[in-house]
């Protein structure tokens, strides 16, 4: 049986981590859960660097670090799991780079897409959930600030608009979900889609 590759995207605090965890728990042994950046020994080290706002990093360097972590994750974890027929559930994937680095950092979505095609060997998700949440609601959810959250609302607004465009350009792959609702309701909708596609 062929595997299924499911990713969660959205602005910070939209609930991706919660939803990815709930989906993994619901699928049990069929699921392999990963997070980005991270998921491999190198990826976790890169994650620490990327999250540390005291380390100076250019947009280009940032893009390449995300891509390097992603390359390892695809080769070491995602492809082998898909080959074994698993459902891979990823908390963020390449669309995060298109939205944050391509749009948010202003490098251009096309160039970041091309770097990421190289990094991933063109592996695309089968389903991408866009967890949609108003930026005011997202800010109210609170949480720890990192390099990206420090940048404030304008970056988040650019990221939100970029996701919106990506979802419109590829409606086959993207599923929009209203993330302002209780987690259990969001999860029920996610499950309905995954079960429908996996059947
Ligand atoms: P993450 O740990 O998912 O943060 P959160 O739990 O707050 O969503 O990701 C850390 C930050 O990295 C997040 O602000 C988004 C950013 N990011 C990018 O800018 N590009 C990328 O390719 C990825 C995967 C994440």
Tab-separated table of C-alpha atoms and ligand atoms in Angstrom:
chain	number	residue	atom	x	y	z
A	1	UNK	CA	0.000	0.000	0.000
A	2	UNK	CA	1.323	3.442	-0.893
A	3	UNK	CA	1.816	5.896	1.931
A	4	UNK	CA	0.143	9.238	2.397
A	5	UNK	CA	1.916	12.519	3.124
A	6	UNK	CA	-0.111	15.024	5.169
A	7	UNK	CA	1.170	18.462	6.206
A	8	UNK	CA	-0.184	21.217	8.476
A	9	UNK	CA	0.455	24.865	7.679
A	10	UNK	CA	-0.698	28.204	9.044
A	11	UNK	CA	0.424	31.310	10.890
A	12	UNK	CA	2.109	30.906	14.266
A	13	UNK	CA	-0.286	29.675	16.974
A	14	UNK	CA	-2.986	28.458	14.601
A	15	UNK	CA	-2.830	25.067	16.347
A	16	UNK	CA	-0.767	23.024	13.887
A	17	UNK	CA	1.164	21.202	16.574
A	18	UNK	CA	-2.018	20.241	18.437
A	19	UNK	CA	-3.727	19.042	15.270
A	20	UNK	CA	-0.708	17.112	13.999
A	21	UNK	CA	-0.525	15.382	17.405
A	22	UNK	CA	-4.227	14.538	17.425
A	23	UNK	CA	-4.035	13.090	13.912
A	24	UNK	CA	-0.993	11.001	14.819
A	25	UNK	CA	-2.741	9.650	17.924
A	26	UNK	CA	-5.884	8.813	15.948
A	27	UNK	CA	-3.905	6.920	13.293
A	28	UNK	CA	-1.778	4.986	15.806
A	29	UNK	CA	0.788	2.651	14.220
A	30	UNK	CA	-0.036	3.779	10.691
A	31	UNK	CA	1.339	7.248	11.419
A	32	UNK	CA	4.839	8.660	11.477
A	33	UNK	CA	4.907	12.176	12.916
A	34	UNK	CA	7.610	14.717	12.157
A	35	UNK	CA	8.113	18.399	12.782
A	36	UNK	CA	9.922	21.096	10.885
A	37	UNK	CA	12.548	22.227	11.325
A	38	UNK	CA	13.749	19.098	13.093
A	39	UNK	CA	13.062	15.394	13.088
A	40	UNK	CA	16.663	14.263	12.534
A	41	UNK	CA	19.779	14.827	14.662
A	42	UNK	CA	21.033	17.514	12.246
A	43	UNK	CA	17.554	19.018	11.883
A	44	UNK	CA	17.150	19.451	15.647
A	45	UNK	CA	20.519	21.238	15.845
A	46	UNK	CA	19.534	23.508	12.954
A	47	UNK	CA	16.236	24.184	14.743
A	48	UNK	CA	18.109	25.499	17.787
A	49	UNK	CA	20.120	27.903	15.639
A	50	UNK	CA	17.059	29.119	13.735
A	51	UNK	CA	15.072	29.761	16.908
A	52	UNK	CA	17.851	31.703	18.616
A	53	UNK	CA	17.263	35.381	17.863
A	54	UNK	CA	20.715	36.289	19.252
A	55	UNK	CA	22.430	34.605	16.256
A	56	UNK	CA	22.648	36.909	13.238
A	57	UNK	CA	21.300	35.234	10.131
A	58	UNK	CA	20.530	36.591	6.661
A	59	UNK	CA	17.331	35.645	4.822
A	60	UNK	CA	19.397	33.580	2.365
A	61	UNK	CA	21.208	31.739	5.156
A	62	UNK	CA	17.915	31.144	6.920
A	63	UNK	CA	16.338	29.706	3.759
A	64	UNK	CA	19.266	27.360	3.159
A	65	UNK	CA	19.260	26.132	6.763
A	66	UNK	CA	15.567	25.276	6.578
A	67	UNK	CA	16.215	23.541	3.251
A	68	UNK	CA	19.174	21.565	4.655
A	69	UNK	CA	17.105	20.351	7.603
A	70	UNK	CA	14.293	19.430	5.207
A	71	UNK	CA	16.626	17.509	2.868
A	72	UNK	CA	17.765	15.288	5.746
A	73	UNK	CA	14.228	14.793	6.986
A	74	UNK	CA	12.986	13.717	3.564
A	75	UNK	CA	15.857	11.295	2.981
A	76	UNK	CA	16.139	9.817	6.462
A	77	UNK	CA	12.532	9.734	7.599
A	78	UNK	CA	9.761	10.783	5.209
A	79	UNK	CA	10.610	8.777	2.081
A	80	UNK	CA	11.358	5.548	3.957
A	81	UNK	CA	8.070	5.889	5.879
A	82	UNK	CA	6.054	6.524	2.722
A	83	UNK	CA	7.742	3.550	1.052
A	84	UNK	CA	6.638	1.440	4.034
A	85	UNK	CA	3.020	2.539	3.481
A	86	UNK	CA	2.814	4.891	6.469
A	87	UNK	CA	0.844	8.112	6.806
A	88	UNK	CA	3.466	10.801	7.391
A	89	UNK	CA	2.082	13.717	9.413
A	90	UNK	CA	4.283	16.808	9.303
A	91	UNK	CA	3.930	19.921	11.443
A	92	UNK	CA	4.990	22.351	8.637
A	93	UNK	CA	6.862	21.512	5.420
A	94	UNK	CA	8.076	23.347	2.342
A	95	UNK	CA	5.088	25.696	2.101
A	96	UNK	CA	6.343	27.279	5.342
A	97	UNK	CA	9.512	28.276	3.500
A	98	UNK	CA	7.514	29.655	0.576
A	99	UNK	CA	5.393	31.737	2.972
A	100	UNK	CA	8.009	32.861	5.533
A	101	UNK	CA	11.184	33.116	3.443
A	102	UNK	CA	9.713	33.588	-0.038
A	103	UNK	CA	7.090	36.127	0.945
A	104	UNK	CA	7.820	37.208	4.529
A	105	UNK	CA	11.550	37.760	3.998
A	106	UNK	CA	10.972	38.988	0.457
A	107	UNK	CA	13.236	36.505	-1.335
A	108	UNK	CA	10.515	35.557	-3.813
A	109	UNK	CA	8.361	32.462	-3.776
A	110	UNK	CA	9.794	31.121	-7.058
A	111	UNK	CA	13.435	31.068	-5.975
A	112	UNK	CA	12.568	29.501	-2.617
A	113	UNK	CA	10.420	26.911	-4.392
A	114	UNK	CA	13.308	26.037	-6.651
A	115	UNK	CA	15.754	25.596	-3.730
A	116	UNK	CA	13.194	23.400	-2.038
A	117	UNK	CA	12.535	21.252	-5.098
A	118	UNK	CA	16.253	20.515	-5.051
A	119	UNK	CA	16.266	19.868	-1.293
A	120	UNK	CA	13.288	17.522	-1.287
A	121	UNK	CA	13.823	15.748	-4.599
A	122	UNK	CA	10.438	17.247	-5.512
A	123	UNK	CA	8.512	15.402	-2.824
A	124	UNK	CA	5.148	17.156	-2.408
A	125	UNK	CA	2.484	16.442	0.214
A	126	UNK	CA	-0.709	14.642	-0.805
A	127	UNK	CA	-2.831	16.814	1.499
A	128	UNK	CA	-1.960	20.143	3.127
A	129	UNK	CA	-4.255	21.536	5.804
A	130	UNK	CA	-4.266	25.313	6.048
A	131	UNK	CA	-5.342	26.158	9.593
A	132	UNK	CA	-6.897	29.570	9.217
A	133	UNK	CA	-6.952	31.914	12.181
A	134	UNK	CA	-7.426	35.642	12.440
A	135	UNK	CA	-4.145	37.348	13.423
A	136	UNK	CA	-5.757	39.041	16.422
A	137	UNK	CA	-6.968	35.666	17.697
A	138	UNK	CA	-3.514	34.200	17.054
A	139	UNK	CA	-1.841	36.988	19.052
A	140	UNK	CA	-4.280	36.435	21.922
A	141	UNK	CA	-3.355	32.766	22.147
A	142	UNK	CA	0.055	33.851	23.480
A	143	UNK	CA	3.093	31.602	23.847
A	144	UNK	CA	6.837	31.915	23.703
A	145	UNK	CA	8.256	34.400	21.229
A	146	UNK	CA	10.999	33.273	18.815
A	147	UNK	CA	12.863	34.797	15.886
A	148	UNK	CA	9.710	34.886	13.777
A	149	UNK	CA	7.140	35.844	16.360
A	150	UNK	CA	9.408	38.722	17.418
A	151	UNK	CA	8.966	40.205	13.953
A	152	UNK	CA	5.364	40.955	14.731
A	153	UNK	CA	2.184	41.410	12.808
A	154	UNK	CA	3.458	42.544	9.420
A	155	UNK	CA	5.421	39.334	8.826
A	156	UNK	CA	2.475	37.280	10.050
A	157	UNK	CA	0.144	39.142	7.669
A	158	UNK	CA	2.456	38.495	4.724
A	159	UNK	CA	2.661	34.839	5.694
A	160	UNK	CA	-1.116	34.577	5.930
A	161	UNK	CA	-1.554	36.168	2.489
A	162	UNK	CA	1.073	33.878	0.965
A	163	UNK	CA	-0.683	30.787	2.317
A	164	UNK	CA	-3.954	32.069	0.968
A	165	UNK	CA	-2.441	32.427	-2.504
A	166	UNK	CA	-0.764	29.017	-2.410
A	167	UNK	CA	-4.055	27.387	-1.390
A	168	UNK	CA	-5.935	29.128	-4.194
A	169	UNK	CA	-3.328	28.111	-6.775
A	170	UNK	CA	-3.481	24.436	-5.830
A	171	UNK	CA	-6.951	23.555	-4.510
A	172	UNK	CA	-6.385	19.830	-5.165
A	173	UNK	CA	-3.765	19.582	-2.465
A	174	UNK	CA	-4.865	22.275	0.026
A	175	UNK	CA	-7.776	22.027	2.465
A	176	UNK	CA	-8.748	25.143	4.372
A	177	UNK	CA	-9.865	24.611	7.946
A	178	UNK	CA	-11.383	27.190	10.295
A	179	UNK	CA	-8.964	26.958	13.221
A	180	UNK	CA	-10.839	29.369	15.496
A	181	UNK	CA	-13.021	26.473	16.705
A	182	UNK	CA	-12.309	24.026	19.550
A	183	UNK	CA	-9.480	21.593	18.756
A	184	UNK	CA	-11.811	18.564	18.777
A	185	UNK	CA	-13.998	20.077	16.058
A	186	UNK	CA	-11.004	20.948	13.910
A	187	UNK	CA	-9.687	17.420	14.397
A	188	UNK	CA	-13.006	15.863	13.331
A	189	UNK	CA	-12.853	17.771	10.052
A	190	UNK	CA	-9.212	16.789	9.512
A	191	UNK	CA	-10.059	13.117	10.096
A	192	UNK	CA	-12.928	13.228	7.646
A	193	UNK	CA	-10.602	14.451	4.897
A	194	UNK	CA	-7.775	12.002	5.696
A	195	UNK	CA	-10.080	9.002	5.909
A	196	UNK	CA	-11.720	10.070	2.624
A	197	UNK	CA	-8.384	10.352	0.804
A	198	UNK	CA	-6.812	7.239	2.392
A	199	UNK	CA	-9.837	5.042	1.605
B	1	LIG	P1	7.531	26.096	14.717
B	1	LIG	O1	8.375	25.401	15.682
B	1	LIG	O2	6.521	25.336	13.946
B	1	LIG	O3	6.875	27.288	15.512
B	1	LIG	P2	5.423	27.379	16.025
B	1	LIG	O4	5.244	26.179	16.908
B	1	LIG	O5	5.470	28.685	16.725
B	1	LIG	O6	4.563	27.363	14.792
B	1	LIG	O7	8.415	26.857	13.670
B	1	LIG	C1	9.309	27.815	14.089
B	1	LIG	C2	9.269	29.014	13.208
B	1	LIG	O8	9.926	28.723	11.984
B	1	LIG	C3	7.872	29.479	12.856
B	1	LIG	O9	7.739	30.821	13.255
B	1	LIG	C4	7.821	29.394	11.359
B	1	LIG	C5	9.245	29.337	10.928
B	1	LIG	N1	9.519	28.558	9.691
B	1	LIG	C6	10.001	29.248	8.571
B	1	LIG	O10	10.171	30.460	8.593
B	1	LIG	N2	10.308	28.522	7.439
B	1	LIG	C7	10.164	27.176	7.366
B	1	LIG	O11	10.455	26.557	6.319
B	1	LIG	C8	9.671	26.481	8.544
B	1	LIG	C9	9.511	25.000	8.525
B	1	LIG	C10	9.363	27.219	9.682
